[in-house]
PDB file of C-alpha atoms in Angstrom:
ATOM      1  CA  UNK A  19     106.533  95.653 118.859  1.00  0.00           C
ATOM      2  CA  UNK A  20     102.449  95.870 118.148  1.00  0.00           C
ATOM      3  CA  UNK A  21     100.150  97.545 119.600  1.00  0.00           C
ATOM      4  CA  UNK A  22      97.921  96.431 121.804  1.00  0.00           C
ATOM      5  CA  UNK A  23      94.767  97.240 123.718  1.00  0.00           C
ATOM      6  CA  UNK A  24      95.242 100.045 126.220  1.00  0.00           C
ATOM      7  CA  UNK A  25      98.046 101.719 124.613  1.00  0.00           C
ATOM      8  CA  UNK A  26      98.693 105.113 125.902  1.00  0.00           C
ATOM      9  CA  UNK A  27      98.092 107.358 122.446  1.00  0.00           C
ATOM     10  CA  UNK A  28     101.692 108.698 122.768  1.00  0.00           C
ATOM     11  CA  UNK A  29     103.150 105.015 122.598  1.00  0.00           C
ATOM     12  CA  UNK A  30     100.848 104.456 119.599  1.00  0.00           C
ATOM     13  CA  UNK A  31     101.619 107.747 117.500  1.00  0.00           C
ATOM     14  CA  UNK A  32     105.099 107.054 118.128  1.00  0.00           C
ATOM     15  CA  UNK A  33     104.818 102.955 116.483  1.00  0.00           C
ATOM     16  CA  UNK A  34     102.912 105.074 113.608  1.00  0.00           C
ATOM     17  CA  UNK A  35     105.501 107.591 112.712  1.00  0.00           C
ATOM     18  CA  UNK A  36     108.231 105.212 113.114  1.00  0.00           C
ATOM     19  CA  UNK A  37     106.241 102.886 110.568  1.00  0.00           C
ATOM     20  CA  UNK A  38     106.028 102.581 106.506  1.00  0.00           C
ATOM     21  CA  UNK A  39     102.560 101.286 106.404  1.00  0.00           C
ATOM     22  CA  UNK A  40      99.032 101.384 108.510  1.00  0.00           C
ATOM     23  CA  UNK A  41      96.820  98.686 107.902  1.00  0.00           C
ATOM     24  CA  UNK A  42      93.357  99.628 108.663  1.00  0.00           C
ATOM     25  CA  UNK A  43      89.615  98.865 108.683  1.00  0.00           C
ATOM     26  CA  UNK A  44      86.046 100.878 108.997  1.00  0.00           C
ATOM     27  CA  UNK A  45      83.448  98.808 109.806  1.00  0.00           C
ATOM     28  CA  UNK A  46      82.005  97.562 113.190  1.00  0.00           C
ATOM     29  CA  UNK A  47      80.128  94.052 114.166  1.00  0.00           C
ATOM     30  CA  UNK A  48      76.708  94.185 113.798  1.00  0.00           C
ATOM     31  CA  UNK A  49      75.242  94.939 117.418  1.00  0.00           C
ATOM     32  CA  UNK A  50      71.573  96.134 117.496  1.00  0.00           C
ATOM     33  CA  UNK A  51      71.568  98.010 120.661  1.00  0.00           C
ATOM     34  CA  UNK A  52      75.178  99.399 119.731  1.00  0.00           C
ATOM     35  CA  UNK A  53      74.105 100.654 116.888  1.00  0.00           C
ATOM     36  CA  UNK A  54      70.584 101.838 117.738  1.00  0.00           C
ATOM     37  CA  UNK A  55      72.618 104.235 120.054  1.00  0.00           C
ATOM     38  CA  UNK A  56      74.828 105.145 116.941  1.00  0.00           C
ATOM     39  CA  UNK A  57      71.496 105.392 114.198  1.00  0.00           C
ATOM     40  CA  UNK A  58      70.049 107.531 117.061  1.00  0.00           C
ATOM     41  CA  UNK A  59      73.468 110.168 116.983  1.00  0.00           C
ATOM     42  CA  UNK A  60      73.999 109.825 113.184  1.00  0.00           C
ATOM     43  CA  UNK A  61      70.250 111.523 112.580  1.00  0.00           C
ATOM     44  CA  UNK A  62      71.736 114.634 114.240  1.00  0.00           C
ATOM     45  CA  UNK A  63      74.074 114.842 112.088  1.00  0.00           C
ATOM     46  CA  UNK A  64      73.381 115.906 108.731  1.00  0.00           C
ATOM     47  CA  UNK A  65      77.034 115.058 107.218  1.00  0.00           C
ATOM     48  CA  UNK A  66      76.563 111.302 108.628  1.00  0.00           C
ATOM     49  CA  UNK A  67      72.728 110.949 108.326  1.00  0.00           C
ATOM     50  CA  UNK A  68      73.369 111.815 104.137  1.00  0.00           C
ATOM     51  CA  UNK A  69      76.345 110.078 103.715  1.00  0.00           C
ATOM     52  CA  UNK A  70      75.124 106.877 100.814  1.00  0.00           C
ATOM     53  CA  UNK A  71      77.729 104.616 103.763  1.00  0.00           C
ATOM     54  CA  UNK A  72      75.041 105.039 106.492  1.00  0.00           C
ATOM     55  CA  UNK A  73      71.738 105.116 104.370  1.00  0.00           C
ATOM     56  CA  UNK A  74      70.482 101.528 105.282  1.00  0.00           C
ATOM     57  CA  UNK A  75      71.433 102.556 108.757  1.00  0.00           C
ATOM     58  CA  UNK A  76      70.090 106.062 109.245  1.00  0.00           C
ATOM     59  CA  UNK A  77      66.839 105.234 106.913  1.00  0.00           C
ATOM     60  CA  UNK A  78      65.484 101.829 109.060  1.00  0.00           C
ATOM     61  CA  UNK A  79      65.957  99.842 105.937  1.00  0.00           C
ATOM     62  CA  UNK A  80      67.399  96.360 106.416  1.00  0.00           C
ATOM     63  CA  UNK A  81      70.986  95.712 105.051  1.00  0.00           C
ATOM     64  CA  UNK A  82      70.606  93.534 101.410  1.00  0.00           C
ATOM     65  CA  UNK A  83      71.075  90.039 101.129  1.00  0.00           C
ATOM     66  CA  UNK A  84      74.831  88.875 101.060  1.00  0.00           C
ATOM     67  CA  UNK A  85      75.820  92.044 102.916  1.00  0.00           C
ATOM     68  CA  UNK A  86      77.743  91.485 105.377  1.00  0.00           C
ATOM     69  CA  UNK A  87      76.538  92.840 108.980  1.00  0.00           C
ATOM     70  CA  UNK A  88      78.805  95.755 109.199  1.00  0.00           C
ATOM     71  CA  UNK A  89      78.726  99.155 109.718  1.00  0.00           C
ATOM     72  CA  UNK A  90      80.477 101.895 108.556  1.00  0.00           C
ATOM     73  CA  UNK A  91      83.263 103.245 111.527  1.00  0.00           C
ATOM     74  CA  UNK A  92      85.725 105.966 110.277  1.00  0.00           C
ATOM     75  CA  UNK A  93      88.384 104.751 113.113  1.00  0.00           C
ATOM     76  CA  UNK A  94      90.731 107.407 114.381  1.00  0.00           C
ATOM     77  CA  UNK A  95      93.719 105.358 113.239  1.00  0.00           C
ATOM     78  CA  UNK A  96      92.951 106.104 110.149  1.00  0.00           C
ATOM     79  CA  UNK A  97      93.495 109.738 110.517  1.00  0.00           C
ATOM     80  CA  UNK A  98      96.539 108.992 112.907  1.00  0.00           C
ATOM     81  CA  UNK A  99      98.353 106.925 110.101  1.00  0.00           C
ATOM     82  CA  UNK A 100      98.040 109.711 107.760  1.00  0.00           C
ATOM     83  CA  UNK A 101      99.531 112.417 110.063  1.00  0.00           C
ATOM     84  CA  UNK A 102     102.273 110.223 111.246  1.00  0.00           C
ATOM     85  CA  UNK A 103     102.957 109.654 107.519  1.00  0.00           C
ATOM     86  CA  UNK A 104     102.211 106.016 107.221  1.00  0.00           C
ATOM     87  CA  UNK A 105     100.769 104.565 103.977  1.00  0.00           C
ATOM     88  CA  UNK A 106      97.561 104.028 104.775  1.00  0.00           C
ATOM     89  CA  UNK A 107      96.408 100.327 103.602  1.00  0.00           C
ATOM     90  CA  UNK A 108      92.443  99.994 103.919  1.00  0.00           C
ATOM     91  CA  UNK A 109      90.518  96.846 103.727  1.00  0.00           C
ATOM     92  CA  UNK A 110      87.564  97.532 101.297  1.00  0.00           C
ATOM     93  CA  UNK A 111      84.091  97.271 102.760  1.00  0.00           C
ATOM     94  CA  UNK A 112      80.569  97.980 101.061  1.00  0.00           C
ATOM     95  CA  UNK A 113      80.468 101.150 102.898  1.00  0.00           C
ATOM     96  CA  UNK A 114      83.884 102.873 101.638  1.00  0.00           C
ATOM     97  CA  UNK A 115      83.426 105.701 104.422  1.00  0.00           C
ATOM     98  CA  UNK A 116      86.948 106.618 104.349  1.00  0.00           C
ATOM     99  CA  UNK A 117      86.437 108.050 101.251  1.00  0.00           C
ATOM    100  CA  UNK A 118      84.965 111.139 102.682  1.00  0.00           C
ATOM    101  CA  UNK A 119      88.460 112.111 104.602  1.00  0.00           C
ATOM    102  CA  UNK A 120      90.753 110.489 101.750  1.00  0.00           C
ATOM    103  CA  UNK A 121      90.602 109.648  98.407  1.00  0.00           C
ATOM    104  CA  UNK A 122      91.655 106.259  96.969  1.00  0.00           C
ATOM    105  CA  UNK A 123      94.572 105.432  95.036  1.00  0.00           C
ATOM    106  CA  UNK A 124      95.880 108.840  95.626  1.00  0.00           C
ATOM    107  CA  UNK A 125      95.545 109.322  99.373  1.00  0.00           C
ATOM    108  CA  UNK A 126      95.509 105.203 100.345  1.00  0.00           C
ATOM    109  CA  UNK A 127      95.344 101.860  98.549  1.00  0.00           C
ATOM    110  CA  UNK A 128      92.193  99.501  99.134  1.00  0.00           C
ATOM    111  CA  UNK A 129      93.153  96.081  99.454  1.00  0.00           C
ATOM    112  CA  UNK A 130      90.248  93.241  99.102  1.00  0.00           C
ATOM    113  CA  UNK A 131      92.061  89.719 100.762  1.00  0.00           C
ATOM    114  CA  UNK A 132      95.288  88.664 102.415  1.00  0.00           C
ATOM    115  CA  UNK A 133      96.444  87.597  99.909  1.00  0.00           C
ATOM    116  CA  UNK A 134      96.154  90.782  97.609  1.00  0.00           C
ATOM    117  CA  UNK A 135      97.216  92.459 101.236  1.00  0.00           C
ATOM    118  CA  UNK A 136     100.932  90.529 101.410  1.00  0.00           C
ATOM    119  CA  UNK A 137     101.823  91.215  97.735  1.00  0.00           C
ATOM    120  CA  UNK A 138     101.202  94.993  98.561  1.00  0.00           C
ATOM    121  CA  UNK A 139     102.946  95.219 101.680  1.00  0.00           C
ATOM    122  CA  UNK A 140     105.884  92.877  99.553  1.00  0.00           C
ATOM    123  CA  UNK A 141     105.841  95.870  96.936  1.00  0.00           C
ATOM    124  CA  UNK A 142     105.793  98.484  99.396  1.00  0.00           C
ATOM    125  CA  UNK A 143     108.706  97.468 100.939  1.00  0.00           C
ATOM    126  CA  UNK A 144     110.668  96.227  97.613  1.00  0.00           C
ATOM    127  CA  UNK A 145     109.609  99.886  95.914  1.00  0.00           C
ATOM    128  CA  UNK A 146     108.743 102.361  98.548  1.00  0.00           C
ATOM    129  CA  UNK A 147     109.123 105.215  96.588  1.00  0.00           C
ATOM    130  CA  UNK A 148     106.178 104.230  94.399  1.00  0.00           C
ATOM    131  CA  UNK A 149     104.015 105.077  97.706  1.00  0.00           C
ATOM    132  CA  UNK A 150     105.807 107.749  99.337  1.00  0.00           C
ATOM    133  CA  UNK A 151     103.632 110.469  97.080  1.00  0.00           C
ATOM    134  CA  UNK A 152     100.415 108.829  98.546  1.00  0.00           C
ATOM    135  CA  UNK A 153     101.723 108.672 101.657  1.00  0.00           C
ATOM    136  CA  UNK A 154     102.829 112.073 101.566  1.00  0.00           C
ATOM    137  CA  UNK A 155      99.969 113.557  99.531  1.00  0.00           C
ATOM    138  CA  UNK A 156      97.487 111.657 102.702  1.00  0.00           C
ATOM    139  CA  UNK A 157      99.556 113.041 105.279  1.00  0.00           C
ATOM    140  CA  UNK A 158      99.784 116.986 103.657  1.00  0.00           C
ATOM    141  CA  UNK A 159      95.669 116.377 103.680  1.00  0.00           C
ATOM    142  CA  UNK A 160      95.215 115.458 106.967  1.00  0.00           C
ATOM    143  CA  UNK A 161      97.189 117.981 108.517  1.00  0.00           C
ATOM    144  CA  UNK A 162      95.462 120.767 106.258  1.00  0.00           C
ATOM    145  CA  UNK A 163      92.437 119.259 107.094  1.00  0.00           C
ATOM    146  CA  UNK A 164      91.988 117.079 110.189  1.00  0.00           C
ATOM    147  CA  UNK A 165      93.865 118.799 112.819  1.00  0.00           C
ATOM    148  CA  UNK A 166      91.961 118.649 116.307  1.00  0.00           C
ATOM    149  CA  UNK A 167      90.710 122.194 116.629  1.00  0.00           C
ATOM    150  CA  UNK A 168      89.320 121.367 112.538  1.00  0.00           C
ATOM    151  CA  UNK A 169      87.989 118.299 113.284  1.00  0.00           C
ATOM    152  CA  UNK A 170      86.256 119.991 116.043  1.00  0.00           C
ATOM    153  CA  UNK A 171      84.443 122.984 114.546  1.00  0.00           C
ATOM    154  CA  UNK A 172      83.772 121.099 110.900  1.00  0.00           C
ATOM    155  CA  UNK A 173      82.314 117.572 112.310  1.00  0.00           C
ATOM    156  CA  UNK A 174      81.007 118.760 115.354  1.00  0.00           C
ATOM    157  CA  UNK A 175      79.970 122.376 115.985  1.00  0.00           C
ATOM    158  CA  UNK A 176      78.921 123.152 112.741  1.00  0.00           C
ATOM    159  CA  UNK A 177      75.788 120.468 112.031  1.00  0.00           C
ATOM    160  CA  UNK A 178      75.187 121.832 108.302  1.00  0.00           C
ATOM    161  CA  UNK A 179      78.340 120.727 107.241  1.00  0.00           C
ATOM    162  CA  UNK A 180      77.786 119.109 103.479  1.00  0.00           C
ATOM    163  CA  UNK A 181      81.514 116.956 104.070  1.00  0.00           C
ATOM    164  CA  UNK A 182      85.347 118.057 103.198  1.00  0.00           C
ATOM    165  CA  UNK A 183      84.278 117.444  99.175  1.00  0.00           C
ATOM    166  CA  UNK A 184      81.661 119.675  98.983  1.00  0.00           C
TER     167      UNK A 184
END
């Protein structure tokens, strides 16, 4: 079964841990009141407003030509997948924010087209224990790392925060 919009989070966590793989994306449609609201929060916070993902955001400046009009979204699935111990799959974007919880190749795989996507997913599933340490090594991180209560009082109480690789 997939899940779908309005899924209670228990339902959902318990589809992740039962899975191999996560598939994920973040980036967000273009939306200029949306994201005025979101450029308004991201300039009080210092970890956000001086991350390179958000500069043409935070800054006023206008995306460059052939950019796509995205923004940069770390979704909480992403986080969920790694604590259920799912290999996390990411789409690359321009904006590679989910390298400031996880790093690539060791913590998840980028993938760039469907293509590239279905031969992964074909390899994961024909060799899984070629992914199990990145799996594993995501899902030791965000547990050490990402809890609630850490989440809480590094992201959000404490507004000086440089980000988890300082």
């Amino acid at each position: 079964s997939m899940v779908r919009t309005n899924t209670p989070l228990d339902k959902k966590l318990e589809l992740l841990a039962n899975t191999k793989i996560a598939i994920v994306h973040n980036a967000v449609m273009d939306s200029a009141a949306a994201n005025r609201k979101i450029v308004d929060d991201l300039k009080q916070k210092p970890i956000l407003a001086n991350s390179s993902a958000y500069v043409h955001w935070v800054k006023g400046n206008p995306l460059p030509k052939g950019i796509p009009p995205l923004m940069p979204m770390l979704k909480s699935r992403t986080i969920e997948a790694a604590m259920c111990g799912a290999l996390i799959l990411c789409l690359w974007d321009s904006f590679n924010i989910i390298e400031t919880v996880f790093t690539p190749g060791e913590e998840f795989i980028y993938w760039h087209t469907w293509d590239e996507l279905q031969k992964l997913i074909q390899d994961v599933v024909d060799h899984p224990e070629k992914y199990e340490p990145i799996a594993l090594k995501a899902h030791e991180r965000a547990m050490r790392e990402y809890t609630m209560e850490k989440w809480l009082h590094t992201y959000i109480l404490d507004p000086g925060f440089a980000g988890p690789n300082s």
